[in-house]
PDB file of C-alpha atoms in Angstrom:
ATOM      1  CA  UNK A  89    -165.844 -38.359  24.329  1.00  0.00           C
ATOM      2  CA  UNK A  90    -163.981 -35.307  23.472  1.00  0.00           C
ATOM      3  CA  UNK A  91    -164.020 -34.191  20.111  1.00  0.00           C
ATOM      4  CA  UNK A  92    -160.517 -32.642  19.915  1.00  0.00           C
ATOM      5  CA  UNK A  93    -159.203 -35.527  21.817  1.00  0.00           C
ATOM      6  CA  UNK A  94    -160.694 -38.164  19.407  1.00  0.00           C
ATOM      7  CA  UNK A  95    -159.456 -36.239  16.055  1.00  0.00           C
ATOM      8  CA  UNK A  96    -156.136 -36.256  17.898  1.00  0.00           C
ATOM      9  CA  UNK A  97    -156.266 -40.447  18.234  1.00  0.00           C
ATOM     10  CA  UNK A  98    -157.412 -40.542  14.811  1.00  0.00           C
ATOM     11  CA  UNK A  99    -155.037 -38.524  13.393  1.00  0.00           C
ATOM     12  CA  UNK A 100    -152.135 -39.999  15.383  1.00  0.00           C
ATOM     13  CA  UNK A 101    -153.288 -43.839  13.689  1.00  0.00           C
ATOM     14  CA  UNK A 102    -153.538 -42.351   9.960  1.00  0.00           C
ATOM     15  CA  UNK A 103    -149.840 -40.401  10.848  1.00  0.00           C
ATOM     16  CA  UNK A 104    -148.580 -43.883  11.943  1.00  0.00           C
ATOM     17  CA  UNK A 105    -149.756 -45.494   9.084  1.00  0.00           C
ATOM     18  CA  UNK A 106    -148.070 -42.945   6.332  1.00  0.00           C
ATOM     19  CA  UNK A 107    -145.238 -43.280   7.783  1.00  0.00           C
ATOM     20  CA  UNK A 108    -145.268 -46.970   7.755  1.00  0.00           C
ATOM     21  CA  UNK A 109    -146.210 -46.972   4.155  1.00  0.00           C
ATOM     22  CA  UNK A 110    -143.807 -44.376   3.142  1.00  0.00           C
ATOM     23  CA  UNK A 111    -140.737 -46.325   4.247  1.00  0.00           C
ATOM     24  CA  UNK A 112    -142.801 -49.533   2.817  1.00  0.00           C
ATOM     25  CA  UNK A 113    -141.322 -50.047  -1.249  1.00  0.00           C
ATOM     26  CA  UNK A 114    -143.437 -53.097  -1.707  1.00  0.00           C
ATOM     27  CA  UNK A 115    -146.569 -50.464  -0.510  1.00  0.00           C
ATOM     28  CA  UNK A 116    -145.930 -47.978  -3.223  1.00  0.00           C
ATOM     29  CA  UNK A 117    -144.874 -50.970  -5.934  1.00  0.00           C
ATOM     30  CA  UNK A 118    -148.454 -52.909  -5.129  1.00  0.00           C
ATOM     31  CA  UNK A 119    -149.988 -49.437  -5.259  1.00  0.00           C
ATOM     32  CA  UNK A 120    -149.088 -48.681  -8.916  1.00  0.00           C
ATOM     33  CA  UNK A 121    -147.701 -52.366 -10.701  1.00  0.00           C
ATOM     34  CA  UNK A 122    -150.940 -54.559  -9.758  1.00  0.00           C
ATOM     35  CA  UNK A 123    -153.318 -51.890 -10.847  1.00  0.00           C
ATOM     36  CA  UNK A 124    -151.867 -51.259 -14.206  1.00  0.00           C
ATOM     37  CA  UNK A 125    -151.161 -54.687 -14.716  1.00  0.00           C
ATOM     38  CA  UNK A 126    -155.881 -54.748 -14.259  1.00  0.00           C
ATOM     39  CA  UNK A 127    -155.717 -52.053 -16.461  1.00  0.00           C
ATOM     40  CA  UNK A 128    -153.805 -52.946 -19.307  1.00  0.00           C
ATOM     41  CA  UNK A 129    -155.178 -56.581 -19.088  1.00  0.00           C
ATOM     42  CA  UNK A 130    -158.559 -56.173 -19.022  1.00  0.00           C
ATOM     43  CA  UNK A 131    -158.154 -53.267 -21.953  1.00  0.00           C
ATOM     44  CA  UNK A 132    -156.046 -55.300 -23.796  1.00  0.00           C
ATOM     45  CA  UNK A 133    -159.083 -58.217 -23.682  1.00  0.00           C
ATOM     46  CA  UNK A 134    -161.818 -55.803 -24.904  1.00  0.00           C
ATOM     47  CA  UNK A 135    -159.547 -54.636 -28.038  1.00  0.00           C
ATOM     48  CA  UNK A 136    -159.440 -58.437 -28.652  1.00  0.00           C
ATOM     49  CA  UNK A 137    -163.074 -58.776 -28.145  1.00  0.00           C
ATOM     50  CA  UNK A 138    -163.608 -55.577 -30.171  1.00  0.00           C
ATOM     51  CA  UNK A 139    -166.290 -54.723 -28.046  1.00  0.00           C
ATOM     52  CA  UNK A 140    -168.678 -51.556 -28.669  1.00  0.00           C
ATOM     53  CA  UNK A 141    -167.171 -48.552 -26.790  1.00  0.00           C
ATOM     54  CA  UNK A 142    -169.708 -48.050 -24.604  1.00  0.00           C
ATOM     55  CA  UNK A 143    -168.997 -51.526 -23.178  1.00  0.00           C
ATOM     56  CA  UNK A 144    -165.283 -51.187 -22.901  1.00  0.00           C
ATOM     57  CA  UNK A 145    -166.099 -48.014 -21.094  1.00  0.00           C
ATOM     58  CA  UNK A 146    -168.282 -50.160 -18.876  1.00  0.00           C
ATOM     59  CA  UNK A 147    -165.990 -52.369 -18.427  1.00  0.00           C
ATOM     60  CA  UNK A 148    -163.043 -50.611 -17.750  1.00  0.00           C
ATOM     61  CA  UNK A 149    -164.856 -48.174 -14.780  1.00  0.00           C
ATOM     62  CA  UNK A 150    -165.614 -51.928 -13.057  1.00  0.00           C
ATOM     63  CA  UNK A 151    -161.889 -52.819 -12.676  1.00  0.00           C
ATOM     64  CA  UNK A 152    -160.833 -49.044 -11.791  1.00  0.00           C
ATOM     65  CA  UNK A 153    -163.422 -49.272  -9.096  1.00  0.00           C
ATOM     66  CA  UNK A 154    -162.669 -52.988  -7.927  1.00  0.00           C
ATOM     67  CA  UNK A 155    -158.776 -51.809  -7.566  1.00  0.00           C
ATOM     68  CA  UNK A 156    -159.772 -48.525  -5.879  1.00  0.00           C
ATOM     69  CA  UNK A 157    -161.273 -50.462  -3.187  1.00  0.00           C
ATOM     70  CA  UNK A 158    -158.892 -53.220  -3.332  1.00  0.00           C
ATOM     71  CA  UNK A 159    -156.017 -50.678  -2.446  1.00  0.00           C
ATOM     72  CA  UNK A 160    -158.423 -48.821   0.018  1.00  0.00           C
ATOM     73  CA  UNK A 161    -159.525 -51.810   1.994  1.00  0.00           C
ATOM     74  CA  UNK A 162    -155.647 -53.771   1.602  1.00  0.00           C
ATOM     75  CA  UNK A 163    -154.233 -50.231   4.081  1.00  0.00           C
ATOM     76  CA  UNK A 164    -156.532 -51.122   6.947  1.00  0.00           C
ATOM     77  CA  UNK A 165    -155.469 -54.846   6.836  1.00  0.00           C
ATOM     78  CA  UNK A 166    -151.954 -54.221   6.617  1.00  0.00           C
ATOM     79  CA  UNK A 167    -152.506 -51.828   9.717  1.00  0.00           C
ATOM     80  CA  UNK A 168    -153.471 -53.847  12.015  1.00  0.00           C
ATOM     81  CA  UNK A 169    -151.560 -57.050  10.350  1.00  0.00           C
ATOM     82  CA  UNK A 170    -148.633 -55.205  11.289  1.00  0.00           C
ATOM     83  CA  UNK A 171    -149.631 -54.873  14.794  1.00  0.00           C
ATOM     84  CA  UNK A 172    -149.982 -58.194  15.105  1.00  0.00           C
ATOM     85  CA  UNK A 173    -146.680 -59.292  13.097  1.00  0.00           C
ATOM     86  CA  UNK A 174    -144.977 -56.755  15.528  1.00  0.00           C
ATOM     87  CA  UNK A 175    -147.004 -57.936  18.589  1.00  0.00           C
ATOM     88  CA  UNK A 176    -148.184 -54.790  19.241  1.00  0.00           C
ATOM     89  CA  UNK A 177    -152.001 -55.063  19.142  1.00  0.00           C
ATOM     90  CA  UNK A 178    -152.648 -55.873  22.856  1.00  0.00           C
ATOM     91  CA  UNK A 179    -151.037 -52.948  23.579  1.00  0.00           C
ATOM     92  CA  UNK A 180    -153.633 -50.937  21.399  1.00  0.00           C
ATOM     93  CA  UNK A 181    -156.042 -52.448  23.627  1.00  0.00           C
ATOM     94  CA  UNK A 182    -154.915 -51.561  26.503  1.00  0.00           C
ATOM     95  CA  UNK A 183    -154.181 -47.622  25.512  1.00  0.00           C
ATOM     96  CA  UNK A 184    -157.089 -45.372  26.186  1.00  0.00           C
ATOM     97  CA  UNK A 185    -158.093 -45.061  22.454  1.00  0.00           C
ATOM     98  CA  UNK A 186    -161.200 -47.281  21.013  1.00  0.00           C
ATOM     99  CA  UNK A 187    -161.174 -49.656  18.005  1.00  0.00           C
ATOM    100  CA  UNK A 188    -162.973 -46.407  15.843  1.00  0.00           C
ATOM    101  CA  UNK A 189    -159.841 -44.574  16.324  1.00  0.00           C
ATOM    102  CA  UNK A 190    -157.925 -47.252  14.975  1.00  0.00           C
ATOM    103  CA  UNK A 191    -160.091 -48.112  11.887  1.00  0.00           C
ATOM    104  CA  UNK A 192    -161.089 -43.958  10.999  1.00  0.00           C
ATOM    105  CA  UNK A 193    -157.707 -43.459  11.235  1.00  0.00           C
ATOM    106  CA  UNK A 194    -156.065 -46.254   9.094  1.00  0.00           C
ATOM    107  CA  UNK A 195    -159.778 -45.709   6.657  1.00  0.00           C
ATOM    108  CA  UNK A 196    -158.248 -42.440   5.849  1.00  0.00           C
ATOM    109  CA  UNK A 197    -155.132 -42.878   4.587  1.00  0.00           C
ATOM    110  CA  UNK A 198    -156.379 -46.039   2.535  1.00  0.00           C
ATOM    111  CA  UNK A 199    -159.098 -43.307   1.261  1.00  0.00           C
ATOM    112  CA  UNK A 200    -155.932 -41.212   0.322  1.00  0.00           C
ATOM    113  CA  UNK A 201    -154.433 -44.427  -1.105  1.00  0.00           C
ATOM    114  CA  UNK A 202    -157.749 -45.270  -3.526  1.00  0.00           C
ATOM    115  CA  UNK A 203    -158.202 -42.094  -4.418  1.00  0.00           C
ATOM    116  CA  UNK A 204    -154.455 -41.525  -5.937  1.00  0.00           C
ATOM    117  CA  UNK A 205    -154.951 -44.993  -7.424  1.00  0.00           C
ATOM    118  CA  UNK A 206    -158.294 -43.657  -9.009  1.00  0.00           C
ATOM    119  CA  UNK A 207    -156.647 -40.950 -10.354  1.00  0.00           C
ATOM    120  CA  UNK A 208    -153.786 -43.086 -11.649  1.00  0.00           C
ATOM    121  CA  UNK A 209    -155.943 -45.952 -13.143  1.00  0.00           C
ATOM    122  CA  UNK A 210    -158.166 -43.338 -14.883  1.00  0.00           C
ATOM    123  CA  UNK A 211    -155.045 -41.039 -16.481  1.00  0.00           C
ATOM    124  CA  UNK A 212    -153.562 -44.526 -17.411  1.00  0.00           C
ATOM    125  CA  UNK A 213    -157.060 -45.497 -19.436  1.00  0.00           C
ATOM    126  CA  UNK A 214    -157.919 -42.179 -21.554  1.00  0.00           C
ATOM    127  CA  UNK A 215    -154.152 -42.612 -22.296  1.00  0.00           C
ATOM    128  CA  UNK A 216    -153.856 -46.201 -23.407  1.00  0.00           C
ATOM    129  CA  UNK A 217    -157.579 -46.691 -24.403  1.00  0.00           C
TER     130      UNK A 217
END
């Protein structure tokens, strides 16, 4: 194994999947609606619970780190979901790249993904609580 070739692969999958998710609306709409729907839910019950801030602090980090990973984890599914809905996967298989490729690849972009939701979902609660 090559190192240059293998960043190449890898890069190649996390290209493939931008682009996939940039022409994907229902990507970007997931990526921001569902989130701040957690958000503003979840705050909305510890006002009504008039919890001790410490606790709605608490709290509130547990569902920005449950949709962090949520979004992170939901980009490799839809990668290779894709591939199947197109009936493309065997032909991943057969292409001289191995599974890593596939997963480090698609891993990074849904890094990218969680991370900008992170940084959403945290803006969003200093503002609103």
């Amino acid at each position: 194994m090559k190192l240059p070739s293998d960043l190449n692969k890898i890069w190649a999958f996390a290209a493939r999947n931008l682009l996939v998710n940039r022409r994907n609306v229902f990507a970007i709409f997931e990526m921001v609606f569902w989130p701040g729907i957690a958000i503003f839910s979840v705050g909305l019950l510890t006002q009504f619970l008039q919890l001790e801030p410490e606790i709605v602090t608490f709290v509130l980090i547990g569902a920005v780190s449950m949709n962090t990973i949520q979004i992170a984890q939901l980009d490799v599914s839809y990668s290779l979901l894709y591939d199947v809905w197109s009936k493309g996967l065997k032909h991943k298989f057969i292409a001289p790249i191995n599974l890593t490729h596939l997963l480090v690849g698609t891993s990074l972009v849904g890094l990218a993904r969680g991370l900008l939701v992170f940084v959403l979902m945290g803006l969003l609660c200093m503002w609103l609580f």
